[in-house]
PDB file of C-alpha atoms and ligand atoms in Angstrom:
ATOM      1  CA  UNK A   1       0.000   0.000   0.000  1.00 71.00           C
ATOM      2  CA  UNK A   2       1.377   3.008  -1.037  1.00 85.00           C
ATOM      3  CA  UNK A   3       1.802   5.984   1.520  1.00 89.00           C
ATOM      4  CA  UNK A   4       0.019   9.049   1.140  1.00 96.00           C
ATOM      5  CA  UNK A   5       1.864  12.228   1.307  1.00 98.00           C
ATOM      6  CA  UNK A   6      -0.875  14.399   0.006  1.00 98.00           C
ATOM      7  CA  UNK A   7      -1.111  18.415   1.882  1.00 98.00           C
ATOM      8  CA  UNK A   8       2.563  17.125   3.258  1.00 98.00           C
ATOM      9  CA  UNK A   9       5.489  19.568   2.491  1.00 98.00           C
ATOM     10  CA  UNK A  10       8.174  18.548   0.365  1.00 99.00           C
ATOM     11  CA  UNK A  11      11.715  20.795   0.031  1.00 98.00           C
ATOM     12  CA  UNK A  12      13.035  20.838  -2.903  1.00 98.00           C
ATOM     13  CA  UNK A  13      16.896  22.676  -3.818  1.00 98.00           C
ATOM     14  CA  UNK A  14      17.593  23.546  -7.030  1.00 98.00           C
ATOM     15  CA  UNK A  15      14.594  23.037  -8.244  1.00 98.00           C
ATOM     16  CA  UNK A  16      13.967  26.035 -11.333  1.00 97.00           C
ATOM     17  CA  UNK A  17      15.596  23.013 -14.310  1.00 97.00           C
ATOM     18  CA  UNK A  18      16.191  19.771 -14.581  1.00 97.00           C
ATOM     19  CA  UNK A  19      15.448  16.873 -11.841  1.00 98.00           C
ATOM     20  CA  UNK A  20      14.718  19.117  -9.736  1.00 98.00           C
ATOM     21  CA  UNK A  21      11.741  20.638 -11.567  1.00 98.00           C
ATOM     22  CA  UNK A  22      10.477  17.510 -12.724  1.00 98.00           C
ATOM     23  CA  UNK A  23      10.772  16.314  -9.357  1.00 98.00           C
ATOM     24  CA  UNK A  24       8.332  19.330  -8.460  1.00 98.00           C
ATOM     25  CA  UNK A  25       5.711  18.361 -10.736  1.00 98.00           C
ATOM     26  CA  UNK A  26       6.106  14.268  -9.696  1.00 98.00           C
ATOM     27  CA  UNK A  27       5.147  15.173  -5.611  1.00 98.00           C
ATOM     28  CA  UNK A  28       2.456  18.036  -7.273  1.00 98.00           C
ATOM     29  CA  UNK A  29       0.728  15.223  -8.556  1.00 98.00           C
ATOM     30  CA  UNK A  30       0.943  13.519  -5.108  1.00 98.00           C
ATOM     31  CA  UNK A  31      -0.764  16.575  -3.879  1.00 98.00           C
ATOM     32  CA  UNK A  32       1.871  17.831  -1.681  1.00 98.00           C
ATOM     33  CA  UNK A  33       2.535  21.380  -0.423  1.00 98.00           C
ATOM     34  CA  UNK A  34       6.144  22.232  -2.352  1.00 98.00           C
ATOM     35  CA  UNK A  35       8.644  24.694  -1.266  1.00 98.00           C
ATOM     36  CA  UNK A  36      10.966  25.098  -3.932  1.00 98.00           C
ATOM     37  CA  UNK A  37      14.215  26.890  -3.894  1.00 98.00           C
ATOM     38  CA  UNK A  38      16.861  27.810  -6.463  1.00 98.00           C
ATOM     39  CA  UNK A  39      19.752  30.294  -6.389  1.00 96.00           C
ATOM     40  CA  UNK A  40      17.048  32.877  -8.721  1.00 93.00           C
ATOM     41  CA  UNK A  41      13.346  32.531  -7.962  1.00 95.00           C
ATOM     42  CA  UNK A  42      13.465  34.150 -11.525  1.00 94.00           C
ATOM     43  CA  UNK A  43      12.929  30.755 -13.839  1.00 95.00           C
ATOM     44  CA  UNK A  44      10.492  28.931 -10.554  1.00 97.00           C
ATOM     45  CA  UNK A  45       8.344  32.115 -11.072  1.00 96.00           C
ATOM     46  CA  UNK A  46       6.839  31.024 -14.110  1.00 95.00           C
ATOM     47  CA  UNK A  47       6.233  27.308 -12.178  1.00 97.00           C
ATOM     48  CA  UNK A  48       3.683  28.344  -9.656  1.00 97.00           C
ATOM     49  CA  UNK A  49       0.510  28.111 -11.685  1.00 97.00           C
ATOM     50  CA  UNK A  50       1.730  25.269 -13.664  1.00 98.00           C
ATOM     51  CA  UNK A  51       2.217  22.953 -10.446  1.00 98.00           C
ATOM     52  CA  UNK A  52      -1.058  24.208  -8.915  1.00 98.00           C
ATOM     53  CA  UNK A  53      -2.301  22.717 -11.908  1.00 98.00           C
ATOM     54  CA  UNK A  54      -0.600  19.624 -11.607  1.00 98.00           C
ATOM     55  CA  UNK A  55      -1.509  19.089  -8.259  1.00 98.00           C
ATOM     56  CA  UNK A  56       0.406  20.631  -6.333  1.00 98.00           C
ATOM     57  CA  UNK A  57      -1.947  21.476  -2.788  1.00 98.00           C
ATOM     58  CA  UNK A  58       0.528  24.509  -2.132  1.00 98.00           C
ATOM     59  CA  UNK A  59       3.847  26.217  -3.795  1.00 98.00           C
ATOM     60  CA  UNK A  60       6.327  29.212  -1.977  1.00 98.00           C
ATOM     61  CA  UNK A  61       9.023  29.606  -3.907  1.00 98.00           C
ATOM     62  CA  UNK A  62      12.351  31.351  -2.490  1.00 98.00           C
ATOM     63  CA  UNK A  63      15.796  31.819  -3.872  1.00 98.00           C
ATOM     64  CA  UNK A  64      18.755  30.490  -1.970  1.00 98.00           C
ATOM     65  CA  UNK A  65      22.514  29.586  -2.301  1.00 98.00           C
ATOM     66  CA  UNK A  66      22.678  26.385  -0.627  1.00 98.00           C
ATOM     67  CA  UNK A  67      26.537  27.443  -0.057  1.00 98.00           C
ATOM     68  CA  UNK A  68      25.810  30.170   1.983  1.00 98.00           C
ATOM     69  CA  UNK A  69      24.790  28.625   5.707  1.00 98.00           C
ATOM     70  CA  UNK A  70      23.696  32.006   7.318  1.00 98.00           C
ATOM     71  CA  UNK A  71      21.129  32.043   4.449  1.00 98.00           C
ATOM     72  CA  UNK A  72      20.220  28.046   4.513  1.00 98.00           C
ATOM     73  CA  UNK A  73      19.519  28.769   8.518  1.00 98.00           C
ATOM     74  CA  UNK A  74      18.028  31.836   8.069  1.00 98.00           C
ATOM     75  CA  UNK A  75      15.452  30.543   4.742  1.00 98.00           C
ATOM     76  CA  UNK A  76      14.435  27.358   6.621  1.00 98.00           C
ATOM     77  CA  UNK A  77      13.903  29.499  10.107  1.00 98.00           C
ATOM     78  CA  UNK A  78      11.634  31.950   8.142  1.00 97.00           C
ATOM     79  CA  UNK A  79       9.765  29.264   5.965  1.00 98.00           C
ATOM     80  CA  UNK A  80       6.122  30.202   5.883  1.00 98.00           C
ATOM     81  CA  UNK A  81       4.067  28.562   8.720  1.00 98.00           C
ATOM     82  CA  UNK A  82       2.296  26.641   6.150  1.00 98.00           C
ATOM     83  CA  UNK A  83       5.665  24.783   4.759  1.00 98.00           C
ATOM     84  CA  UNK A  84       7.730  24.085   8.223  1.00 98.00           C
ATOM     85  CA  UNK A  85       7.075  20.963   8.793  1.00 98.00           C
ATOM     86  CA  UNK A  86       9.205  19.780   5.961  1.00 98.00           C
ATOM     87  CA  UNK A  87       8.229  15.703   5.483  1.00 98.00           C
ATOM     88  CA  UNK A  88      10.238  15.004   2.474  1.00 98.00           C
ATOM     89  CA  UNK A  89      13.658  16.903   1.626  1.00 99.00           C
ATOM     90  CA  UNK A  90      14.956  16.231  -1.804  1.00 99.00           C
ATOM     91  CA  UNK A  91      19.235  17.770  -1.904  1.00 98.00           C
ATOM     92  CA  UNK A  92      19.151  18.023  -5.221  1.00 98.00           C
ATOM     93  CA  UNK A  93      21.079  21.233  -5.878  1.00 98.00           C
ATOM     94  CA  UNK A  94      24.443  20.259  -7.520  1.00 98.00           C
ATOM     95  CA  UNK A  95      26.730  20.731 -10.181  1.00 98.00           C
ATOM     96  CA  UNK A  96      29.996  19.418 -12.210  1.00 98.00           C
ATOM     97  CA  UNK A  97      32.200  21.732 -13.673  1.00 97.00           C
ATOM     98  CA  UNK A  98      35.012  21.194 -16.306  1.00 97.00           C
ATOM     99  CA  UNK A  99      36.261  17.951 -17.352  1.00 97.00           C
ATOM    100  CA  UNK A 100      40.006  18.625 -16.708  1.00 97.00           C
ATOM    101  CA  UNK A 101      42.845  16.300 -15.406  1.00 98.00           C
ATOM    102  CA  UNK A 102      43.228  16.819 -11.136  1.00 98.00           C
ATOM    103  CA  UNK A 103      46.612  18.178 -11.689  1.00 98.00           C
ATOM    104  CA  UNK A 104      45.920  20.576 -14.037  1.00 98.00           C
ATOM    105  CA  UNK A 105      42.722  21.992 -12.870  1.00 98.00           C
ATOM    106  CA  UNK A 106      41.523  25.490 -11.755  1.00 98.00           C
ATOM    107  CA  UNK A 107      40.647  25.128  -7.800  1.00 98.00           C
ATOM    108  CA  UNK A 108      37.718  27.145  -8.513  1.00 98.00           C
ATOM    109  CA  UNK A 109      36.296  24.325  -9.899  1.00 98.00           C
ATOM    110  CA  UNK A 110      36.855  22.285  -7.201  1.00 98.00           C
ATOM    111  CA  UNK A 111      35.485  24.721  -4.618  1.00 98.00           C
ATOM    112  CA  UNK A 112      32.176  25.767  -6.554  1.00 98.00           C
ATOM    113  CA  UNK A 113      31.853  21.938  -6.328  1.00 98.00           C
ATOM    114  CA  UNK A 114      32.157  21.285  -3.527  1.00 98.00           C
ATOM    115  CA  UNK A 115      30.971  23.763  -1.776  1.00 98.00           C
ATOM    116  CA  UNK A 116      27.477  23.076  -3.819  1.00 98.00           C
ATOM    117  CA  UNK A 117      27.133  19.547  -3.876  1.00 98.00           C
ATOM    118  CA  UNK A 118      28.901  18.546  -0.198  1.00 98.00           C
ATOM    119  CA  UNK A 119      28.807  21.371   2.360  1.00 98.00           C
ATOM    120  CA  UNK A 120      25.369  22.642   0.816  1.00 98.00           C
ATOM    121  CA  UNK A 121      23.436  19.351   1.065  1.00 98.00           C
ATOM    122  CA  UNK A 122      25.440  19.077   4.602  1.00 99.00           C
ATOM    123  CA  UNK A 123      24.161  22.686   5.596  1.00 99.00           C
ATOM    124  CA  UNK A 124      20.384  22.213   4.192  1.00 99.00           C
ATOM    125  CA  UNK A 125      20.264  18.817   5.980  1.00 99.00           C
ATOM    126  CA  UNK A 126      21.458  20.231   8.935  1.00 98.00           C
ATOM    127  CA  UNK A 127      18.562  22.982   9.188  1.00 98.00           C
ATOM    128  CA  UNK A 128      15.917  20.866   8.438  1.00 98.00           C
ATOM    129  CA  UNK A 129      16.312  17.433   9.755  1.00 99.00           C
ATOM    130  CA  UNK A 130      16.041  18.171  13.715  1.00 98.00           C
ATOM    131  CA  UNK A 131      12.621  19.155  12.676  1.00 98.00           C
ATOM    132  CA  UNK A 132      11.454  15.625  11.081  1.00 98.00           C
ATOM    133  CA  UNK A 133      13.129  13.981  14.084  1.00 98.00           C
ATOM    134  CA  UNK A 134      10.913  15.932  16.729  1.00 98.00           C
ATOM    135  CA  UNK A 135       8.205  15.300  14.378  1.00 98.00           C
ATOM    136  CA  UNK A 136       9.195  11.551  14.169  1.00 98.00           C
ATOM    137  CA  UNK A 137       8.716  11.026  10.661  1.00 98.00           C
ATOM    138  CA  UNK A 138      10.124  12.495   7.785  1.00 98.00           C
ATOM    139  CA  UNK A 139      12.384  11.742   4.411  1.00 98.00           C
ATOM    140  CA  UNK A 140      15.739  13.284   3.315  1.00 98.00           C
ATOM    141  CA  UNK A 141      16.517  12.068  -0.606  1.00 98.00           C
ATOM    142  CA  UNK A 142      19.863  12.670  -2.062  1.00 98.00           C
ATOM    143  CA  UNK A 143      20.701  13.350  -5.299  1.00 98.00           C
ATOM    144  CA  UNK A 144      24.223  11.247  -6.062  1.00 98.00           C
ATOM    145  CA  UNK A 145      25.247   9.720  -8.872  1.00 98.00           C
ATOM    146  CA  UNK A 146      26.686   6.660 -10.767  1.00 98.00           C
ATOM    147  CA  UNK A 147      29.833   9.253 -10.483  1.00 98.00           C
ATOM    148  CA  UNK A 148      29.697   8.619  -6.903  1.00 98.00           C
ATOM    149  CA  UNK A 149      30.522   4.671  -7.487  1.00 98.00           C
ATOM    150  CA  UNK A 150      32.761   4.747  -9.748  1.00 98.00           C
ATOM    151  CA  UNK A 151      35.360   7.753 -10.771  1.00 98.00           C
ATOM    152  CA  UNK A 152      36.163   8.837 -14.446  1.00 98.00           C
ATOM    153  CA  UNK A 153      38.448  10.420 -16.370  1.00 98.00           C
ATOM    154  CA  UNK A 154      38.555  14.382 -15.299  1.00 98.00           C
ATOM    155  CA  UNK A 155      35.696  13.720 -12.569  1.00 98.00           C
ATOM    156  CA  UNK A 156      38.047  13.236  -9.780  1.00 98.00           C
ATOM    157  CA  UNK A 157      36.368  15.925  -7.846  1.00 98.00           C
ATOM    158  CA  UNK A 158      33.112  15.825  -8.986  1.00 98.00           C
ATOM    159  CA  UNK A 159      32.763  12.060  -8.534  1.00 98.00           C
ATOM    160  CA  UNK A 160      34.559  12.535  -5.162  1.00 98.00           C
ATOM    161  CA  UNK A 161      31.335  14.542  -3.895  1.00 98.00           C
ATOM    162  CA  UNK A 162      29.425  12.344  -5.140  1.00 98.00           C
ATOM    163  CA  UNK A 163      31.006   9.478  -3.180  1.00 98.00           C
ATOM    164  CA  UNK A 164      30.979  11.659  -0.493  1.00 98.00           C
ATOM    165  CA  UNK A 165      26.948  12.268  -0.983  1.00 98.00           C
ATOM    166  CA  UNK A 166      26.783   8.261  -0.669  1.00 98.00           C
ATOM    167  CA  UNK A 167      28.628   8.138   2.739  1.00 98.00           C
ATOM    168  CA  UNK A 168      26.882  11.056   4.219  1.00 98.00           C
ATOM    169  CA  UNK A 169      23.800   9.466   3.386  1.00 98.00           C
ATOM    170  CA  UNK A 170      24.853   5.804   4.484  1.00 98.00           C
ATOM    171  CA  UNK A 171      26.085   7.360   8.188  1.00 98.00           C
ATOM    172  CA  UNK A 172      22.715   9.860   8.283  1.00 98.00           C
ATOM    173  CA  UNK A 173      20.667   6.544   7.842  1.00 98.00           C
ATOM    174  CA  UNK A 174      22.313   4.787  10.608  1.00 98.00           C
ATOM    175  CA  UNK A 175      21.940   8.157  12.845  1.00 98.00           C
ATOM    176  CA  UNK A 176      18.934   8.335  12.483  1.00 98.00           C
ATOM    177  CA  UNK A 177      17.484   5.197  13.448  1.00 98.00           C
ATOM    178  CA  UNK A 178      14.654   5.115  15.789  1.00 98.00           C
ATOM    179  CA  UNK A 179      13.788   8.300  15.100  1.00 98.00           C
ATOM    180  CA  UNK A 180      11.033   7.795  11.939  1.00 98.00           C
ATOM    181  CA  UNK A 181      13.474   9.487   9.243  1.00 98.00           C
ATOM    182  CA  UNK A 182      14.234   7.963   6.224  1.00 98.00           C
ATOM    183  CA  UNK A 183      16.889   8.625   3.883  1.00 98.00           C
ATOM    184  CA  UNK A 184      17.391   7.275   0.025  1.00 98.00           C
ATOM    185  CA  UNK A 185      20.114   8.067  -1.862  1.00 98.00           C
ATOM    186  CA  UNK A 186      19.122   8.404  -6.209  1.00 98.00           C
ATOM    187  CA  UNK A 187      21.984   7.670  -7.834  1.00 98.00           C
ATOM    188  CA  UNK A 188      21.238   8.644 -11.754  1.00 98.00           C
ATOM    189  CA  UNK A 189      23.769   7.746 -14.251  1.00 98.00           C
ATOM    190  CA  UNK A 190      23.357  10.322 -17.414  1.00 96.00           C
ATOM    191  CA  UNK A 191      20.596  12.266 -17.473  1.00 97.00           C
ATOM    192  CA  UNK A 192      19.552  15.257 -20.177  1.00 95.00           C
ATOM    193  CA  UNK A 193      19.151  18.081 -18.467  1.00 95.00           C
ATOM    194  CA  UNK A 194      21.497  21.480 -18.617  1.00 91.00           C
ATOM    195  CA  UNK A 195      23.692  19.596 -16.775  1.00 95.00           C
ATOM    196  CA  UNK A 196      26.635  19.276 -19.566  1.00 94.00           C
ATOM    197  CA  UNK A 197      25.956  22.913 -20.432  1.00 95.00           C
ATOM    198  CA  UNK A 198      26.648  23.892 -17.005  1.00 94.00           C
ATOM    199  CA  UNK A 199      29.727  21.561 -16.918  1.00 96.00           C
ATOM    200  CA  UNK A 200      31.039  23.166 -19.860  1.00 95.00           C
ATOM    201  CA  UNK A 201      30.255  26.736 -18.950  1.00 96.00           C
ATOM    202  CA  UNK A 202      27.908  27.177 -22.226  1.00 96.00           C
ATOM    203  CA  UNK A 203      29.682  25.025 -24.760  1.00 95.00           C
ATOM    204  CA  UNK A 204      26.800  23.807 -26.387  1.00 95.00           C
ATOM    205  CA  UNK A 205      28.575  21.883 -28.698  1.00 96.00           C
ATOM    206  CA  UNK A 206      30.461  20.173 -26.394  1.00 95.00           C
ATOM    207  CA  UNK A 207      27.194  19.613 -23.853  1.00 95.00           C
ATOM    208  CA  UNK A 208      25.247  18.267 -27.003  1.00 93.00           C
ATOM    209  CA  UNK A 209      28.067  15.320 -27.734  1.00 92.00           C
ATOM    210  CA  UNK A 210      27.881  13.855 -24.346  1.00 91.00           C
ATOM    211  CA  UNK A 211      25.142  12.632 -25.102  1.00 91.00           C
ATOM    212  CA  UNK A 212      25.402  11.538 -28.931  1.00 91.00           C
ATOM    213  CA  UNK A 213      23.853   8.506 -30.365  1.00 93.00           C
ATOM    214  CA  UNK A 214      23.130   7.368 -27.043  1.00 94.00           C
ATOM    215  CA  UNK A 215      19.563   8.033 -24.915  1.00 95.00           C
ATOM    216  CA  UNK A 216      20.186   9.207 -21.720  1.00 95.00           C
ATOM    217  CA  UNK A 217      18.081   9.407 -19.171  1.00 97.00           C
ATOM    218  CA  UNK A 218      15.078  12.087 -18.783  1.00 98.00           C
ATOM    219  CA  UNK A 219      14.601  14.175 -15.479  1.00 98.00           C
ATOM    220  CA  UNK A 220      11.032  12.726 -15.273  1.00 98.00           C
ATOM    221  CA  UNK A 221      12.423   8.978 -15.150  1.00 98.00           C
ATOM    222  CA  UNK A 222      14.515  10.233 -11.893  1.00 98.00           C
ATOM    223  CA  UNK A 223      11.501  12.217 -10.698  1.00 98.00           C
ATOM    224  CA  UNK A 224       9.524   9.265 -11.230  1.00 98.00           C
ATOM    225  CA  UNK A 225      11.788   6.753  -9.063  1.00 98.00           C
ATOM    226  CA  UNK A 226      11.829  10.015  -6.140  1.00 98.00           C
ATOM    227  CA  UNK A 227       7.967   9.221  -6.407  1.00 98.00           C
ATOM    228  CA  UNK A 228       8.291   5.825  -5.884  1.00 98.00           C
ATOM    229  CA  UNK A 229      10.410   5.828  -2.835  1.00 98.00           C
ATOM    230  CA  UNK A 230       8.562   8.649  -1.132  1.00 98.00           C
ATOM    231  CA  UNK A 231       5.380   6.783  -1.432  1.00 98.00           C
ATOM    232  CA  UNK A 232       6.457   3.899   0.184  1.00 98.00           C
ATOM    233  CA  UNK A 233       4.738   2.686   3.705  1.00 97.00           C
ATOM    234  CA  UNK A 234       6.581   3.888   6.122  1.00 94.00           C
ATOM    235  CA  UNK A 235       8.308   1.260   7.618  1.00 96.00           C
ATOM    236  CA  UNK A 236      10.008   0.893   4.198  1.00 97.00           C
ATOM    237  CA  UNK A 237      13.594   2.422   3.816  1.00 97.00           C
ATOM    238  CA  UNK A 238      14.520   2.490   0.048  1.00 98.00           C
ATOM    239  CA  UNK A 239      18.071   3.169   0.773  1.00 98.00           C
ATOM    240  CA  UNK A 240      19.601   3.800  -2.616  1.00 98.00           C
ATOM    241  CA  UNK A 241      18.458   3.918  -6.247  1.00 98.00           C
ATOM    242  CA  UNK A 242      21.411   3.420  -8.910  1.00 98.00           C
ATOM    243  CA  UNK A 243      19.870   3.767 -12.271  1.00 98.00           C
ATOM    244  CA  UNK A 244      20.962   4.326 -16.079  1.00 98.00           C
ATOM    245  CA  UNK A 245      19.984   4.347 -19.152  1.00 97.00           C
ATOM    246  CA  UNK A 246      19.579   1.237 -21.231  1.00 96.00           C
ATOM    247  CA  UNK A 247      22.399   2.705 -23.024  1.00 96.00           C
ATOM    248  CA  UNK A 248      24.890   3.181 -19.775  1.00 97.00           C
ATOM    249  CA  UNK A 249      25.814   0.206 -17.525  1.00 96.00           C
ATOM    250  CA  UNK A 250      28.193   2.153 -15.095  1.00 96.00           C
ATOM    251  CA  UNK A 251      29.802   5.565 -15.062  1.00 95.00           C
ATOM    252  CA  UNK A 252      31.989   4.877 -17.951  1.00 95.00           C
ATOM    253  CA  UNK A 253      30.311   1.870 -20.034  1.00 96.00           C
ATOM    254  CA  UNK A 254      28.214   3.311 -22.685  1.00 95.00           C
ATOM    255  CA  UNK A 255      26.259   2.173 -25.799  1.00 96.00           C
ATOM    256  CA  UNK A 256      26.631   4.363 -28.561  1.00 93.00           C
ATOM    257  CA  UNK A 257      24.512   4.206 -31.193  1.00 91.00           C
ATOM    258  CA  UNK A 258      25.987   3.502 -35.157  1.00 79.00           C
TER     259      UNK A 258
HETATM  260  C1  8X3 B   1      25.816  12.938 -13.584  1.00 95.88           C
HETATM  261  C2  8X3 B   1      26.180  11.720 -14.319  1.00 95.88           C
HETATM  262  O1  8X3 B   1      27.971  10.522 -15.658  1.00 95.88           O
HETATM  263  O2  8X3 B   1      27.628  12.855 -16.128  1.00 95.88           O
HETATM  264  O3  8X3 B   1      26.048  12.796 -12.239  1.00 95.88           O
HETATM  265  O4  8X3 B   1      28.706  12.189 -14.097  1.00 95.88           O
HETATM  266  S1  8X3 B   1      27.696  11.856 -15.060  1.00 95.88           S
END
């Protein structure tokens, strides 16, 4: 039986693009209140009416830098009465950029990095899970990776906070027992989203041949799976979710189409 989670809140980072959006749209169609956050509340703007449409029993929208912890404390202090009791919290703010050998690298890169993907899920779990553990129920998903199980070439640090998003979320789940809160880790292999763009700081061309002659993942298919394990009875833990493409059988094992 599946678990209802209609009129519950669900938290959503970086959720204007991507799996983030379409993971708004999959829990407005659960009918759940959605707070949705992104750096710019410019692009989640033109969401609002949409997700009402799809379902969605409630939408605030607010812009934050999941980097900066004095705004992570004070956005999830000043959440609208309606949208503090946070039930579900989906991390999903992240980013790669650059593709270049460790050694050669700008630091930047490494830093933006992670800064976004590690410290910010750290900081965003950190304001909002002592609430879902004196509520004694609640669900923290994490966006990883098949990065995060397996390094490539010029990932080093990207896949590296992506491992580390898989051992945060393995010693979270094992701190939190007893205490009603779940925690699933989605680990999506390639996925088409802006995600290359953003990589490659624009290049189009180069974002467009990542994923040439092969079919990648969509955002909904992730979204979909984020359904799934948030609808699950309670006493169910879905602790991780690795999942490709047909085309992709591991972070580096691809099926490219003649
Ligand atoms: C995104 C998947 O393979 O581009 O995390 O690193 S990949």
């Amino acid at each position: 039986m599946a678990e209802s989670v209609r009129d519950k809140v669900a938290l959503i980072t970086g959720a204007s693009a991507g799996i983030g959006k379409a993971t708004a749209y999959a829990l407005a169609a659960e009918g759940m209140k959605l707070a949705l956050c992104a750096r710019s509340t410019e692009r989640l703007n033109s969401l609002r009416d949409d997700l009402l449409g799809a379902g969605a029993s409630a939408v605030h929208l607010f812009a934050l830098d999941v980097t900066n912890r004095t705004a992570v404390n004070d956005a999830i202090a000043s959440l609208p009465e309606e949208f503090q009791k946070v039930a579900v919290l989906v991390n999903n703010a992240g980013l790669a950029r650059g593709l270049e050998k460790l050694y050669l690298d700008d630091p930047q890169n490494w830093e933006e990095m992670i800064d976004t993907n590690t410290k910010g899920l750290l900081y965003v779990t950190r304001a909002v899970v002592p609430g879902m553990v004196e509520r004694g129920t609640g669900h923290v998903i994490n966006m990883g990776s098949t990065a995060g199980w397996l390094a490539y070439a010029g990932g080093s640090v990207y896949c590296a906070t992506k491992a580390a998003e898989r051992s945060i979320s393995d010693g979270l789940r094992i701190d939190l027992m007893g205490t009603g809160v779940r925690v699933t880790s989605v680990d999506p292999g390639m996925v088409q989203t802006d995600f290359s763009e953003v990589r490659f700081r624009g290049d189009k061309e180069r974002a467009a041949k990542v994923y040439a002659n092969i079919t990648p993942l969509q955002p909904e298919d992730v979204a979909d799976a984020i359904r799934w394990a948030v609808t699950r009875p309670r006493h169910v833990n879905v602790s991780s979710l690795l999942l490709t493409s047909i085309d992709q059988a591991n972070s580096v094992t691809f099926h490219r189409h003649e």
